[in-house]
Amino acid sequence: MFLYERKLQYPVKIKTPNAQTAKIIISQLGGPDGEMGAANRYLQQRYSMPYREVTGILTDVGVEELGHIEMVSAVLHQLTRNLSIDEIKRAGFDTYFVDHTTGVYPQSAAGVPFDMKYVGVKGDVFADLSEDLAAEQKARVTYDNILRLIDDPDVCDVIRFLRERELVHYQRFGDALRIAQDKGDEQNFYGYNPAFDKKKTRK
């Protein structure tokens, strides 16, 4: 059970609506490396995690990612509020508008709807934590690319905050991997499992 505090983790106050910017930002809601995938990934991975400390990290980061979904959604809502039909057409936002008006719908910048295939849950300690480390770096790169493409200071301020949190999450998953390696079979970290050793299984 989660306790919900009715405020964003970081304030979102976009003064100037801009549908073109929204078309870019939307990837960090429902794109392949976005916040929706991250929240689902970590909150589902924790069930098969055998180490309590690592489960705690997955829960903490997963819940924070839920807050990031809210933040990105707030940015999208404020970027698309009160747009005229001419502004929507000029921005090339008309194809999105036909299906969703200006509702906040999770998809990538390429227009591909969010899909659970973005979410890696393997049920293996090292596979899942390696997935998480890579996911945080891919999200960081996406935020880097967004910052290269937009110049609205109100939007960039929020994006820089979210980018910084990806780096923190990467560090926390690094801690989680070290905990798992210390507690588990160090050889198994490198993909070796004596149960599958051909020499030992021969009759």
PDB file of C-alpha atoms in Angstrom:
ATOM      1  CA  MET A   1       0.000   0.000   0.000  1.00  0.00           C
ATOM      2  CA  PHE A   2       1.274   3.451  -0.890  1.00  0.00           C
ATOM      3  CA  LEU A   3       0.633   6.721   0.885  1.00  0.00           C
ATOM      4  CA  TYR A   4      -0.065   9.496  -1.609  1.00  0.00           C
ATOM      5  CA  GLU A   5       1.067  13.055  -0.972  1.00  0.00           C
ATOM      6  CA  ARG A   6      -0.768  15.518  -3.179  1.00  0.00           C
ATOM      7  CA  LYS A   7       2.198  17.423  -4.543  1.00  0.00           C
ATOM      8  CA  LEU A   8       4.797  16.781  -7.208  1.00  0.00           C
ATOM      9  CA  GLN A   9       8.320  15.769  -6.234  1.00  0.00           C
ATOM     10  CA  TYR A  10       9.523  18.877  -8.120  1.00  0.00           C
ATOM     11  CA  PRO A  11       7.336  21.822  -9.197  1.00  0.00           C
ATOM     12  CA  VAL A  12       6.106  21.993 -12.785  1.00  0.00           C
ATOM     13  CA  LYS A  13       5.160  25.496 -13.961  1.00  0.00           C
ATOM     14  CA  ILE A  14       5.230  25.782 -17.744  1.00  0.00           C
ATOM     15  CA  LYS A  15       4.309  29.311 -18.875  1.00  0.00           C
ATOM     16  CA  THR A  16       4.233  28.784 -22.636  1.00  0.00           C
ATOM     17  CA  PRO A  17       2.240  25.929 -24.214  1.00  0.00           C
ATOM     18  CA  ASN A  18       4.085  24.268 -27.088  1.00  0.00           C
ATOM     19  CA  ALA A  19       2.791  21.133 -28.804  1.00  0.00           C
ATOM     20  CA  GLN A  20       6.075  20.525 -30.640  1.00  0.00           C
ATOM     21  CA  THR A  21       7.891  20.264 -27.318  1.00  0.00           C
ATOM     22  CA  ALA A  22       5.161  17.965 -25.997  1.00  0.00           C
ATOM     23  CA  LYS A  23       5.740  15.605 -28.946  1.00  0.00           C
ATOM     24  CA  ILE A  24       9.342  15.179 -27.758  1.00  0.00           C
ATOM     25  CA  ILE A  25       8.726  15.046 -23.997  1.00  0.00           C
ATOM     26  CA  ILE A  26       6.064  12.348 -24.344  1.00  0.00           C
ATOM     27  CA  SER A  27       8.732   9.673 -24.900  1.00  0.00           C
ATOM     28  CA  GLN A  28       9.709   9.896 -21.246  1.00  0.00           C
ATOM     29  CA  LEU A  29       6.142   9.019 -20.310  1.00  0.00           C
ATOM     30  CA  GLY A  30       5.428   6.010 -22.524  1.00  0.00           C
ATOM     31  CA  GLY A  31       8.536   5.462 -24.635  1.00  0.00           C
ATOM     32  CA  PRO A  32      10.892   2.469 -24.468  1.00  0.00           C
ATOM     33  CA  ASP A  33      13.043   4.067 -21.745  1.00  0.00           C
ATOM     34  CA  GLY A  34      10.359   6.165 -20.064  1.00  0.00           C
ATOM     35  CA  GLU A  35       9.065   6.500 -16.538  1.00  0.00           C
ATOM     36  CA  MET A  36       6.058   4.215 -16.994  1.00  0.00           C
ATOM     37  CA  GLY A  37       8.286   1.313 -17.962  1.00  0.00           C
ATOM     38  CA  ALA A  38      10.669   2.065 -15.100  1.00  0.00           C
ATOM     39  CA  ALA A  39       7.967   2.079 -12.420  1.00  0.00           C
ATOM     40  CA  ASN A  40       6.491  -1.207 -13.655  1.00  0.00           C
ATOM     41  CA  ARG A  41       9.905  -2.833 -14.007  1.00  0.00           C
ATOM     42  CA  TYR A  42      11.136  -2.141 -10.492  1.00  0.00           C
ATOM     43  CA  LEU A  43       7.860  -2.704  -8.667  1.00  0.00           C
ATOM     44  CA  GLN A  44       7.423  -6.100 -10.354  1.00  0.00           C
ATOM     45  CA  GLN A  45      11.044  -7.227 -10.047  1.00  0.00           C
ATOM     46  CA  ARG A  46      10.983  -6.881  -6.268  1.00  0.00           C
ATOM     47  CA  TYR A  47       8.745  -9.929  -5.780  1.00  0.00           C
ATOM     48  CA  SER A  48      11.424 -12.386  -6.903  1.00  0.00           C
ATOM     49  CA  MET A  49      14.327 -10.550  -5.251  1.00  0.00           C
ATOM     50  CA  PRO A  50      15.704 -12.768  -2.433  1.00  0.00           C
ATOM     51  CA  TYR A  51      17.506  -9.997  -0.522  1.00  0.00           C
ATOM     52  CA  ARG A  52      15.476  -7.656   1.656  1.00  0.00           C
ATOM     53  CA  GLU A  53      17.831  -4.686   1.218  1.00  0.00           C
ATOM     54  CA  VAL A  54      17.617  -4.968  -2.567  1.00  0.00           C
ATOM     55  CA  THR A  55      13.833  -5.317  -2.445  1.00  0.00           C
ATOM     56  CA  GLY A  56      13.797  -2.067  -0.468  1.00  0.00           C
ATOM     57  CA  ILE A  57      15.835  -0.282  -3.141  1.00  0.00           C
ATOM     58  CA  LEU A  58      13.549  -1.562  -5.916  1.00  0.00           C
ATOM     59  CA  THR A  59      10.485  -0.414  -3.969  1.00  0.00           C
ATOM     60  CA  ASP A  60      11.938   3.034  -3.197  1.00  0.00           C
ATOM     61  CA  VAL A  61      12.990   3.689  -6.778  1.00  0.00           C
ATOM     62  CA  GLY A  62       9.808   2.201  -8.247  1.00  0.00           C
ATOM     63  CA  VAL A  63       7.609   4.441  -6.115  1.00  0.00           C
ATOM     64  CA  GLU A  64       9.694   7.472  -7.054  1.00  0.00           C
ATOM     65  CA  GLU A  65       9.209   6.576 -10.712  1.00  0.00           C
ATOM     66  CA  LEU A  66       5.443   6.732 -10.138  1.00  0.00           C
ATOM     67  CA  GLY A  67       6.018  10.309  -9.034  1.00  0.00           C
ATOM     68  CA  HIS A  68       8.034  10.942 -12.189  1.00  0.00           C
ATOM     69  CA  ILE A  69       5.112   9.701 -14.294  1.00  0.00           C
ATOM     70  CA  GLU A  70       3.070  12.452 -12.641  1.00  0.00           C
ATOM     71  CA  MET A  71       5.733  15.063 -13.318  1.00  0.00           C
ATOM     72  CA  VAL A  72       6.127  14.208 -17.008  1.00  0.00           C
ATOM     73  CA  SER A  73       2.337  14.074 -17.361  1.00  0.00           C
ATOM     74  CA  ALA A  74       2.036  17.514 -15.730  1.00  0.00           C
ATOM     75  CA  VAL A  75       4.598  18.902 -18.195  1.00  0.00           C
ATOM     76  CA  LEU A  76       2.644  17.414 -21.120  1.00  0.00           C
ATOM     77  CA  HIS A  77      -0.656  18.756 -19.829  1.00  0.00           C
ATOM     78  CA  GLN A  78       0.721  22.252 -19.359  1.00  0.00           C
ATOM     79  CA  LEU A  79       2.433  22.239 -22.766  1.00  0.00           C
ATOM     80  CA  THR A  80      -0.817  21.355 -24.562  1.00  0.00           C
ATOM     81  CA  ARG A  81      -3.378  23.365 -22.591  1.00  0.00           C
ATOM     82  CA  ASN A  82      -5.596  25.874 -24.422  1.00  0.00           C
ATOM     83  CA  LEU A  83      -4.039  25.244 -27.837  1.00  0.00           C
ATOM     84  CA  SER A  84      -5.967  26.493 -30.856  1.00  0.00           C
ATOM     85  CA  ILE A  85      -6.659  24.169 -33.783  1.00  0.00           C
ATOM     86  CA  ASP A  86      -4.240  26.244 -35.902  1.00  0.00           C
ATOM     87  CA  GLU A  87      -1.474  25.778 -33.308  1.00  0.00           C
ATOM     88  CA  ILE A  88      -2.173  22.049 -33.186  1.00  0.00           C
ATOM     89  CA  LYS A  89      -1.949  21.779 -36.987  1.00  0.00           C
ATOM     90  CA  ARG A  90       1.211  23.886 -37.238  1.00  0.00           C
ATOM     91  CA  ALA A  91       2.952  21.757 -34.620  1.00  0.00           C
ATOM     92  CA  GLY A  92       2.032  18.495 -36.345  1.00  0.00           C
ATOM     93  CA  PHE A  93       0.103  17.536 -33.229  1.00  0.00           C
ATOM     94  CA  ASP A  94      -3.048  16.876 -35.240  1.00  0.00           C
ATOM     95  CA  THR A  95      -2.550  13.106 -35.578  1.00  0.00           C
ATOM     96  CA  TYR A  96      -2.270  12.783 -31.790  1.00  0.00           C
ATOM     97  CA  PHE A  97      -5.215  15.188 -31.332  1.00  0.00           C
ATOM     98  CA  VAL A  98      -7.504  13.038 -33.507  1.00  0.00           C
ATOM     99  CA  ASP A  99      -7.125  10.061 -31.155  1.00  0.00           C
ATOM    100  CA  HIS A 100      -6.607  11.705 -27.758  1.00  0.00           C
ATOM    101  CA  THR A 101      -7.590  15.398 -28.073  1.00  0.00           C
ATOM    102  CA  THR A 102      -5.081  16.841 -25.561  1.00  0.00           C
ATOM    103  CA  GLY A 103      -5.446  14.032 -23.043  1.00  0.00           C
ATOM    104  CA  VAL A 104      -2.182  12.672 -21.673  1.00  0.00           C
ATOM    105  CA  TYR A 105      -1.658   9.295 -23.351  1.00  0.00           C
ATOM    106  CA  PRO A 106       1.542   7.247 -22.823  1.00  0.00           C
ATOM    107  CA  GLN A 107       3.421   6.772 -26.054  1.00  0.00           C
ATOM    108  CA  SER A 108       6.879   7.308 -27.523  1.00  0.00           C
ATOM    109  CA  ALA A 109       7.983  10.355 -29.497  1.00  0.00           C
ATOM    110  CA  ALA A 110       7.548   8.172 -32.595  1.00  0.00           C
ATOM    111  CA  GLY A 111       3.860   7.689 -31.713  1.00  0.00           C
ATOM    112  CA  VAL A 112       4.135   4.062 -30.534  1.00  0.00           C
ATOM    113  CA  PRO A 113       1.818   3.401 -27.546  1.00  0.00           C
ATOM    114  CA  PHE A 114       3.357   2.192 -24.292  1.00  0.00           C
ATOM    115  CA  ASP A 115       3.931  -1.552 -24.302  1.00  0.00           C
ATOM    116  CA  MET A 116       4.880  -3.905 -21.466  1.00  0.00           C
ATOM    117  CA  LYS A 117       7.522  -5.397 -23.763  1.00  0.00           C
ATOM    118  CA  TYR A 118       9.670  -2.465 -22.602  1.00  0.00           C
ATOM    119  CA  VAL A 119       9.637  -3.910 -19.076  1.00  0.00           C
ATOM    120  CA  GLY A 120      12.363  -6.427 -18.252  1.00  0.00           C
ATOM    121  CA  VAL A 121      11.484  -8.863 -15.450  1.00  0.00           C
ATOM    122  CA  LYS A 122      13.543 -12.064 -15.570  1.00  0.00           C
ATOM    123  CA  GLY A 123      13.262 -13.320 -11.994  1.00  0.00           C
ATOM    124  CA  ASP A 124      17.042 -13.619 -11.751  1.00  0.00           C
ATOM    125  CA  VAL A 125      18.933 -11.338  -9.347  1.00  0.00           C
ATOM    126  CA  PHE A 126      21.838 -10.445 -11.626  1.00  0.00           C
ATOM    127  CA  ALA A 127      19.861 -10.305 -14.867  1.00  0.00           C
ATOM    128  CA  ASP A 128      17.279  -7.958 -13.344  1.00  0.00           C
ATOM    129  CA  LEU A 129      19.775  -5.646 -11.646  1.00  0.00           C
ATOM    130  CA  SER A 130      21.891  -5.463 -14.820  1.00  0.00           C
ATOM    131  CA  GLU A 131      18.695  -4.562 -16.688  1.00  0.00           C
ATOM    132  CA  ASP A 132      18.020  -1.814 -14.140  1.00  0.00           C
ATOM    133  CA  LEU A 133      21.486  -0.287 -14.432  1.00  0.00           C
ATOM    134  CA  ALA A 134      21.166  -0.193 -18.227  1.00  0.00           C
ATOM    135  CA  ALA A 135      17.618   1.194 -18.024  1.00  0.00           C
ATOM    136  CA  GLU A 136      18.700   4.156 -15.905  1.00  0.00           C
ATOM    137  CA  GLN A 137      21.496   5.023 -18.325  1.00  0.00           C
ATOM    138  CA  LYS A 138      19.150   4.746 -21.323  1.00  0.00           C
ATOM    139  CA  ALA A 139      16.676   7.052 -19.589  1.00  0.00           C
ATOM    140  CA  ARG A 140      19.512   9.486 -18.872  1.00  0.00           C
ATOM    141  CA  VAL A 141      20.472   9.497 -22.571  1.00  0.00           C
ATOM    142  CA  THR A 142      16.849  10.194 -23.532  1.00  0.00           C
ATOM    143  CA  TYR A 143      16.796  13.180 -21.171  1.00  0.00           C
ATOM    144  CA  ASP A 144      20.126  14.326 -22.675  1.00  0.00           C
ATOM    145  CA  ASN A 145      18.557  14.171 -26.134  1.00  0.00           C
ATOM    146  CA  ILE A 146      15.488  16.108 -24.959  1.00  0.00           C
ATOM    147  CA  LEU A 147      17.736  18.839 -23.532  1.00  0.00           C
ATOM    148  CA  ARG A 148      19.556  19.058 -26.883  1.00  0.00           C
ATOM    149  CA  LEU A 149      16.262  19.662 -28.695  1.00  0.00           C
ATOM    150  CA  ILE A 150      14.348  22.122 -26.495  1.00  0.00           C
ATOM    151  CA  ASP A 151      15.146  25.557 -25.106  1.00  0.00           C
ATOM    152  CA  ASP A 152      12.141  26.406 -22.902  1.00  0.00           C
ATOM    153  CA  PRO A 153      13.734  27.131 -19.496  1.00  0.00           C
ATOM    154  CA  ASP A 154      10.616  26.023 -17.587  1.00  0.00           C
ATOM    155  CA  VAL A 155      10.657  22.631 -19.289  1.00  0.00           C
ATOM    156  CA  CYS A 156      14.443  22.234 -19.141  1.00  0.00           C
ATOM    157  CA  ASP A 157      14.404  22.886 -15.399  1.00  0.00           C
ATOM    158  CA  VAL A 158      12.122  19.891 -14.806  1.00  0.00           C
ATOM    159  CA  ILE A 159      13.999  17.702 -17.286  1.00  0.00           C
ATOM    160  CA  ARG A 160      17.340  18.441 -15.594  1.00  0.00           C
ATOM    161  CA  PHE A 161      15.872  17.424 -12.247  1.00  0.00           C
ATOM    162  CA  LEU A 162      14.576  14.147 -13.700  1.00  0.00           C
ATOM    163  CA  ARG A 163      17.907  13.492 -15.419  1.00  0.00           C
ATOM    164  CA  GLU A 164      19.709  13.939 -12.110  1.00  0.00           C
ATOM    165  CA  ARG A 165      17.424  11.385 -10.464  1.00  0.00           C
ATOM    166  CA  GLU A 166      18.346   8.832 -13.148  1.00  0.00           C
ATOM    167  CA  LEU A 167      21.977   9.180 -12.055  1.00  0.00           C
ATOM    168  CA  VAL A 168      20.995   8.690  -8.410  1.00  0.00           C
ATOM    169  CA  HIS A 169      18.969   5.599  -9.317  1.00  0.00           C
ATOM    170  CA  TYR A 170      21.915   4.212 -11.270  1.00  0.00           C
ATOM    171  CA  GLN A 171      24.071   4.587  -8.148  1.00  0.00           C
ATOM    172  CA  ARG A 172      21.450   2.892  -5.978  1.00  0.00           C
ATOM    173  CA  PHE A 173      21.216  -0.065  -8.340  1.00  0.00           C
ATOM    174  CA  GLY A 174      25.004  -0.249  -8.271  1.00  0.00           C
ATOM    175  CA  ASP A 175      24.711  -0.581  -4.484  1.00  0.00           C
ATOM    176  CA  ALA A 176      22.023  -3.231  -4.953  1.00  0.00           C
ATOM    177  CA  LEU A 177      24.236  -5.235  -7.305  1.00  0.00           C
ATOM    178  CA  ARG A 178      27.106  -5.148  -4.784  1.00  0.00           C
ATOM    179  CA  ILE A 179      24.765  -6.358  -2.026  1.00  0.00           C
ATOM    180  CA  ALA A 180      23.538  -9.211  -4.231  1.00  0.00           C
ATOM    181  CA  GLN A 181      27.067 -10.162  -5.218  1.00  0.00           C
ATOM    182  CA  ASP A 182      28.199 -10.206  -1.572  1.00  0.00           C
ATOM    183  CA  LYS A 183      25.248 -12.343  -0.512  1.00  0.00           C
ATOM    184  CA  GLY A 184      25.137 -14.660  -3.492  1.00  0.00           C
ATOM    185  CA  ASP A 185      27.495 -16.950  -5.306  1.00  0.00           C
ATOM    186  CA  GLU A 186      30.105 -14.630  -6.800  1.00  0.00           C
ATOM    187  CA  GLN A 187      30.787 -17.057  -9.653  1.00  0.00           C
ATOM    188  CA  ASN A 188      27.118 -17.017 -10.609  1.00  0.00           C
ATOM    189  CA  PHE A 189      27.421 -13.259 -11.152  1.00  0.00           C
ATOM    190  CA  TYR A 190      29.462 -14.110 -14.247  1.00  0.00           C
ATOM    191  CA  GLY A 191      26.911 -16.620 -15.493  1.00  0.00           C
ATOM    192  CA  TYR A 192      28.554 -19.706 -14.038  1.00  0.00           C
ATOM    193  CA  ASN A 193      26.384 -22.182 -12.197  1.00  0.00           C
ATOM    194  CA  PRO A 194      27.931 -25.466 -11.023  1.00  0.00           C
ATOM    195  CA  ALA A 195      24.589 -27.220 -11.512  1.00  0.00           C
ATOM    196  CA  PHE A 196      25.027 -26.729 -15.263  1.00  0.00           C
ATOM    197  CA  ASP A 197      28.674 -27.791 -15.448  1.00  0.00           C
ATOM    198  CA  LYS A 198      28.924 -30.405 -18.221  1.00  0.00           C
ATOM    199  CA  LYS A 199      31.739 -32.233 -16.480  1.00  0.00           C
ATOM    200  CA  LYS A 200      29.662 -32.762 -13.349  1.00  0.00           C
ATOM    201  CA  THR A 201      26.477 -33.781 -15.138  1.00  0.00           C
ATOM    202  CA  ARG A 202      28.034 -36.514 -17.276  1.00  0.00           C
ATOM    203  CA  LYS A 203      27.215 -40.089 -16.291  1.00  0.00           C
TER     204      LYS A 203
END
